[in-house]
């Protein structure tokens, strides 16, 4: 069982599309289920988690339609405005969709403490009530707020995307190591081993990623760490097989139980996959 816990699909100019922009020519094109099948061919991927890429209810509705027609996609992490009036009702309606397992407010472009503000609390509580995960798309600067959120809502399952995007290219990551260790002390916080290639500089040595992956494994353990491709964003600095092969090499000297957890079991448990 191999689960890709983080991949995207989009159609340029449709379903509330805002990103990627034309300057990102490598990924400024449609990516649809048939492209996903091609990217994963021969790798033994048994399921994926389709994650929102646009802050748009249209995008989420489209993803749910795609997922319903695509057996490989086991779950959807969608988007809704958690601060909007009636957010709780919208979240309840989304939670009734069979493959909708979580929501992602895209915190990386918002103020550090945005998710702790009063306007967001009814929406967050609705996620707890309906058993949805909270995917946290964040940078190092957001981690204290995620720590506070985890303590405020101990029954909220929080999943940090892309290891909180450490600044691997510059190496300015001392604070990242410290804050990731702190937030991982909350048992309701998990993390995705994804996006690290994108944070590296072009041509940076693959072994430069190892300290970051090691740290995530050390602080979260294998049962709270899940592999994801972040395809097709991954194409900005690599490709699907490169990241898959890198992960397999990194896991090669680790116990089978660790390999199996990171490559599938953790995602199944945390996203409640069938």
PDB file of N, CA and C in Angstrom, residues 94-151:
ATOM      1  N   UNK A  94     -20.134  20.007   3.446  1.00  0.00           N
ATOM      2  CA  UNK A  94     -18.967  19.402   2.811  1.00  0.00           C
ATOM      3  C   UNK A  94     -18.615  18.069   3.461  1.00  0.00           C
ATOM      4  N   UNK A  95     -18.757  18.003   4.773  1.00  0.00           N
ATOM      5  CA  UNK A  95     -18.387  16.786   5.496  1.00  0.00           C
ATOM      6  C   UNK A  95     -19.258  15.594   5.109  1.00  0.00           C
ATOM      7  N   UNK A  96     -20.412  15.852   4.523  1.00  0.00           N
ATOM      8  CA  UNK A  96     -21.279  14.764   4.095  1.00  0.00           C
ATOM      9  C   UNK A  96     -20.831  14.157   2.760  1.00  0.00           C
ATOM     10  N   UNK A  97     -19.914  14.806   2.075  1.00  0.00           N
ATOM     11  CA  UNK A  97     -19.384  14.259   0.821  1.00  0.00           C
ATOM     12  C   UNK A  97     -18.439  13.097   1.158  1.00  0.00           C
ATOM     13  N   UNK A  98     -18.646  11.936   0.559  1.00  0.00           N
ATOM     14  CA  UNK A  98     -17.897  10.746   0.989  1.00  0.00           C
ATOM     15  C   UNK A  98     -16.377  10.884   0.971  1.00  0.00           C
ATOM     16  N   UNK A  99     -15.822  11.553  -0.025  1.00  0.00           N
ATOM     17  CA  UNK A  99     -14.362  11.625  -0.132  1.00  0.00           C
ATOM     18  C   UNK A  99     -13.774  12.900   0.479  1.00  0.00           C
ATOM     19  N   UNK A 100     -14.599  13.816   0.987  1.00  0.00           N
ATOM     20  CA  UNK A 100     -14.087  15.043   1.600  1.00  0.00           C
ATOM     21  C   UNK A 100     -13.599  14.703   3.007  1.00  0.00           C
ATOM     22  N   UNK A 101     -12.307  14.772   3.210  1.00  0.00           N
ATOM     23  CA  UNK A 101     -11.713  14.367   4.488  1.00  0.00           C
ATOM     24  C   UNK A 101     -11.107  15.524   5.265  1.00  0.00           C
ATOM     25  N   UNK A 102     -10.881  16.673   4.615  1.00  0.00           N
ATOM     26  CA  UNK A 102     -10.249  17.779   5.310  1.00  0.00           C
ATOM     27  C   UNK A 102     -10.416  19.082   4.563  1.00  0.00           C
ATOM     28  N   UNK A 103      -9.979  20.155   5.212  1.00  0.00           N
ATOM     29  CA  UNK A 103     -10.014  21.489   4.624  1.00  0.00           C
ATOM     30  C   UNK A 103      -8.651  22.153   4.812  1.00  0.00           C
ATOM     31  N   UNK A 104      -8.345  23.075   3.883  1.00  0.00           N
ATOM     32  CA  UNK A 104      -7.058  23.780   3.947  1.00  0.00           C
ATOM     33  C   UNK A 104      -7.286  25.261   3.681  1.00  0.00           C
ATOM     34  N   UNK A 105      -7.132  26.102   4.711  1.00  0.00           N
ATOM     35  CA  UNK A 105      -7.365  27.542   4.531  1.00  0.00           C
ATOM     36  C   UNK A 105      -6.231  28.313   3.852  1.00  0.00           C
ATOM     37  N   UNK A 106      -5.137  27.664   3.490  1.00  0.00           N
ATOM     38  CA  UNK A 106      -4.011  28.318   2.801  1.00  0.00           C
ATOM     39  C   UNK A 106      -3.416  29.444   3.642  1.00  0.00           C
ATOM     40  N   UNK A 107      -2.934  29.092   4.822  1.00  0.00           N
ATOM     41  CA  UNK A 107      -2.437  30.077   5.775  1.00  0.00           C
ATOM     42  C   UNK A 107      -1.142  30.749   5.334  1.00  0.00           C
ATOM     43  N   UNK A 108      -0.414  30.173   4.386  1.00  0.00           N
ATOM     44  CA  UNK A 108       0.909  30.702   4.055  1.00  0.00           C
ATOM     45  C   UNK A 108       0.883  32.163   3.591  1.00  0.00           C
ATOM     46  N   UNK A 109      -0.249  32.589   3.018  1.00  0.00           N
ATOM     47  CA  UNK A 109      -0.350  33.969   2.551  1.00  0.00           C
ATOM     48  C   UNK A 109      -1.050  34.891   3.522  1.00  0.00           C
ATOM     49  N   UNK A 110      -1.337  34.404   4.736  1.00  0.00           N
ATOM     50  CA  UNK A 110      -2.082  35.184   5.717  1.00  0.00           C
ATOM     51  C   UNK A 110      -1.193  35.551   6.894  1.00  0.00           C
ATOM     52  N   UNK A 111      -1.697  36.460   7.734  1.00  0.00           N
ATOM     53  CA  UNK A 111      -0.943  36.883   8.911  1.00  0.00           C
ATOM     54  C   UNK A 111      -0.675  35.681   9.823  1.00  0.00           C
ATOM     55  N   UNK A 112       0.403  35.782  10.575  1.00  0.00           N
ATOM     56  CA  UNK A 112       0.865  34.650  11.377  1.00  0.00           C
ATOM     57  C   UNK A 112      -0.221  34.078  12.277  1.00  0.00           C
ATOM     58  N   UNK A 113      -1.031  34.947  12.894  1.00  0.00           N
ATOM     59  CA  UNK A 113      -2.013  34.496  13.879  1.00  0.00           C
ATOM     60  C   UNK A 113      -3.438  34.468  13.339  1.00  0.00           C
ATOM     61  N   UNK A 114      -3.606  34.542  12.030  1.00  0.00           N
ATOM     62  CA  UNK A 114      -4.931  34.656  11.424  1.00  0.00           C
ATOM     63  C   UNK A 114      -5.883  33.569  11.908  1.00  0.00           C
ATOM     64  N   UNK A 115      -5.383  32.334  11.999  1.00  0.00           N
ATOM     65  CA  UNK A 115      -6.255  31.215  12.333  1.00  0.00           C
ATOM     66  C   UNK A 115      -6.706  31.250  13.788  1.00  0.00           C
ATOM     67  N   UNK A 116      -6.066  32.055  14.615  1.00  0.00           N
ATOM     68  CA  UNK A 116      -6.447  32.148  16.029  1.00  0.00           C
ATOM     69  C   UNK A 116      -7.458  33.259  16.287  1.00  0.00           C
ATOM     70  N   UNK A 117      -7.762  34.034  15.265  1.00  0.00           N
ATOM     71  CA  UNK A 117      -8.661  35.168  15.460  1.00  0.00           C
ATOM     72  C   UNK A 117     -10.102  34.704  15.639  1.00  0.00           C
ATOM     73  N   UNK A 118     -10.895  35.541  16.306  1.00  0.00           N
ATOM     74  CA  UNK A 118     -12.264  35.160  16.662  1.00  0.00           C
ATOM     75  C   UNK A 118     -13.085  34.739  15.443  1.00  0.00           C
ATOM     76  N   UNK A 119     -12.885  35.411  14.317  1.00  0.00           N
ATOM     77  CA  UNK A 119     -13.715  35.157  13.138  1.00  0.00           C
ATOM     78  C   UNK A 119     -13.579  33.735  12.614  1.00  0.00           C
ATOM     79  N   UNK A 120     -12.458  33.083  12.898  1.00  0.00           N
ATOM     80  CA  UNK A 120     -12.221  31.746  12.357  1.00  0.00           C
ATOM     81  C   UNK A 120     -12.677  30.622  13.283  1.00  0.00           C
ATOM     82  N   UNK A 121     -13.036  30.950  14.517  1.00  0.00           N
ATOM     83  CA  UNK A 121     -13.227  29.879  15.499  1.00  0.00           C
ATOM     84  C   UNK A 121     -14.458  29.020  15.259  1.00  0.00           C
ATOM     85  N   UNK A 122     -15.553  29.600  14.795  1.00  0.00           N
ATOM     86  CA  UNK A 122     -16.740  28.782  14.513  1.00  0.00           C
ATOM     87  C   UNK A 122     -16.446  27.774  13.409  1.00  0.00           C
ATOM     88  N   UNK A 123     -15.690  28.200  12.409  1.00  0.00           N
ATOM     89  CA  UNK A 123     -15.320  27.293  11.332  1.00  0.00           C
ATOM     90  C   UNK A 123     -14.412  26.182  11.811  1.00  0.00           C
ATOM     91  N   UNK A 124     -13.431  26.521  12.630  1.00  0.00           N
ATOM     92  CA  UNK A 124     -12.524  25.499  13.154  1.00  0.00           C
ATOM     93  C   UNK A 124     -13.294  24.503  14.015  1.00  0.00           C
ATOM     94  N   UNK A 125     -14.175  25.021  14.861  1.00  0.00           N
ATOM     95  CA  UNK A 125     -14.962  24.125  15.714  1.00  0.00           C
ATOM     96  C   UNK A 125     -15.830  23.190  14.874  1.00  0.00           C
ATOM     97  N   UNK A 126     -16.340  23.686  13.766  1.00  0.00           N
ATOM     98  CA  UNK A 126     -17.138  22.833  12.883  1.00  0.00           C
ATOM     99  C   UNK A 126     -16.293  21.705  12.301  1.00  0.00           C
ATOM    100  N   UNK A 127     -15.044  21.965  12.007  1.00  0.00           N
ATOM    101  CA  UNK A 127     -14.152  20.918  11.521  1.00  0.00           C
ATOM    102  C   UNK A 127     -13.967  19.838  12.574  1.00  0.00           C
ATOM    103  N   UNK A 128     -13.826  20.259  13.835  1.00  0.00           N
ATOM    104  CA  UNK A 128     -13.718  19.291  14.926  1.00  0.00           C
ATOM    105  C   UNK A 128     -15.000  18.469  15.024  1.00  0.00           C
ATOM    106  N   UNK A 129     -16.139  19.163  15.028  1.00  0.00           N
ATOM    107  CA  UNK A 129     -17.433  18.504  15.183  1.00  0.00           C
ATOM    108  C   UNK A 129     -17.669  17.444  14.122  1.00  0.00           C
ATOM    109  N   UNK A 130     -17.235  17.731  12.903  1.00  0.00           N
ATOM    110  CA  UNK A 130     -17.524  16.834  11.781  1.00  0.00           C
ATOM    111  C   UNK A 130     -16.337  15.945  11.409  1.00  0.00           C
ATOM    112  N   UNK A 131     -15.292  15.950  12.222  1.00  0.00           N
ATOM    113  CA  UNK A 131     -14.193  15.015  12.045  1.00  0.00           C
ATOM    114  C   UNK A 131     -13.335  15.254  10.828  1.00  0.00           C
ATOM    115  N   UNK A 132     -13.215  16.516  10.420  1.00  0.00           N
ATOM    116  CA  UNK A 132     -12.373  16.851   9.274  1.00  0.00           C
ATOM    117  C   UNK A 132     -10.971  17.227   9.729  1.00  0.00           C
ATOM    118  N   UNK A 133      -9.971  16.865   8.919  1.00  0.00           N
ATOM    119  CA  UNK A 133      -8.611  17.292   9.219  1.00  0.00           C
ATOM    120  C   UNK A 133      -8.418  18.753   8.833  1.00  0.00           C
ATOM    121  N   UNK A 134      -7.438  19.371   9.450  1.00  0.00           N
ATOM    122  CA  UNK A 134      -7.050  20.749   9.150  1.00  0.00           C
ATOM    123  C   UNK A 134      -5.676  20.692   8.515  1.00  0.00           C
ATOM    124  N   UNK A 135      -5.594  20.843   7.197  1.00  0.00           N
ATOM    125  CA  UNK A 135      -4.295  20.896   6.537  1.00  0.00           C
ATOM    126  C   UNK A 135      -3.719  22.293   6.684  1.00  0.00           C
ATOM    127  N   UNK A 136      -2.521  22.382   7.250  1.00  0.00           N
ATOM    128  CA  UNK A 136      -1.884  23.667   7.545  1.00  0.00           C
ATOM    129  C   UNK A 136      -0.776  23.931   6.529  1.00  0.00           C
ATOM    130  N   UNK A 137      -1.075  24.795   5.565  1.00  0.00           N
ATOM    131  CA  UNK A 137      -0.093  25.230   4.577  1.00  0.00           C
ATOM    132  C   UNK A 137       0.615  26.446   5.167  1.00  0.00           C
ATOM    133  N   UNK A 138       1.788  26.229   5.743  1.00  0.00           N
ATOM    134  CA  UNK A 138       2.415  27.268   6.569  1.00  0.00           C
ATOM    135  C   UNK A 138       3.918  27.351   6.315  1.00  0.00           C
ATOM    136  N   UNK A 139       4.462  28.460   6.792  1.00  0.00           N
ATOM    137  CA  UNK A 139       5.905  28.650   6.897  1.00  0.00           C
ATOM    138  C   UNK A 139       6.313  28.574   8.375  1.00  0.00           C
ATOM    139  N   UNK A 140       7.612  28.640   8.607  1.00  0.00           N
ATOM    140  CA  UNK A 140       8.134  28.590   9.974  1.00  0.00           C
ATOM    141  C   UNK A 140       7.468  29.639  10.861  1.00  0.00           C
ATOM    142  N   UNK A 141       7.199  30.809  10.300  1.00  0.00           N
ATOM    143  CA  UNK A 141       6.649  31.904  11.110  1.00  0.00           C
ATOM    144  C   UNK A 141       5.248  31.607  11.640  1.00  0.00           C
ATOM    145  N   UNK A 142       4.532  30.682  11.006  1.00  0.00           N
ATOM    146  CA  UNK A 142       3.177  30.337  11.438  1.00  0.00           C
ATOM    147  C   UNK A 142       3.152  29.269  12.530  1.00  0.00           C
ATOM    148  N   UNK A 143       4.270  28.594  12.774  1.00  0.00           N
ATOM    149  CA  UNK A 143       4.241  27.418  13.637  1.00  0.00           C
ATOM    150  C   UNK A 143       3.819  27.717  15.078  1.00  0.00           C
ATOM    151  N   UNK A 144       4.188  28.856  15.676  1.00  0.00           N
ATOM    152  CA  UNK A 144       3.661  29.121  17.023  1.00  0.00           C
ATOM    153  C   UNK A 144       2.134  29.188  17.053  1.00  0.00           C
ATOM    154  N   UNK A 145       1.516  29.727  16.011  1.00  0.00           N
ATOM    155  CA  UNK A 145       0.057  29.771  15.960  1.00  0.00           C
ATOM    156  C   UNK A 145      -0.518  28.362  15.808  1.00  0.00           C
ATOM    157  N   UNK A 146       0.133  27.513  15.033  1.00  0.00           N
ATOM    158  CA  UNK A 146      -0.331  26.126  14.895  1.00  0.00           C
ATOM    159  C   UNK A 146      -0.201  25.402  16.227  1.00  0.00           C
ATOM    160  N   UNK A 147       0.860  25.677  16.962  1.00  0.00           N
ATOM    161  CA  UNK A 147       1.033  25.111  18.292  1.00  0.00           C
ATOM    162  C   UNK A 147      -0.123  25.535  19.212  1.00  0.00           C
ATOM    163  N   UNK A 148      -0.465  26.806  19.171  1.00  0.00           N
ATOM    164  CA  UNK A 148      -1.576  27.314  19.982  1.00  0.00           C
ATOM    165  C   UNK A 148      -2.903  26.709  19.544  1.00  0.00           C
ATOM    166  N   UNK A 149      -3.103  26.574  18.236  1.00  0.00           N
ATOM    167  CA  UNK A 149      -4.328  25.990  17.709  1.00  0.00           C
ATOM    168  C   UNK A 149      -4.472  24.545  18.178  1.00  0.00           C
ATOM    169  N   UNK A 150      -3.380  23.801  18.134  1.00  0.00           N
ATOM    170  CA  UNK A 150      -3.415  22.400  18.558  1.00  0.00           C
ATOM    171  C   UNK A 150      -3.792  22.275  20.029  1.00  0.00           C
ATOM    172  N   UNK A 151      -3.303  23.200  20.837  1.00  0.00           N
ATOM    173  CA  UNK A 151      -3.616  23.159  22.266  1.00  0.00           C
ATOM    174  C   UNK A 151      -5.052  23.623  22.538  1.00  0.00           C
TER     175      UNK A 151
END
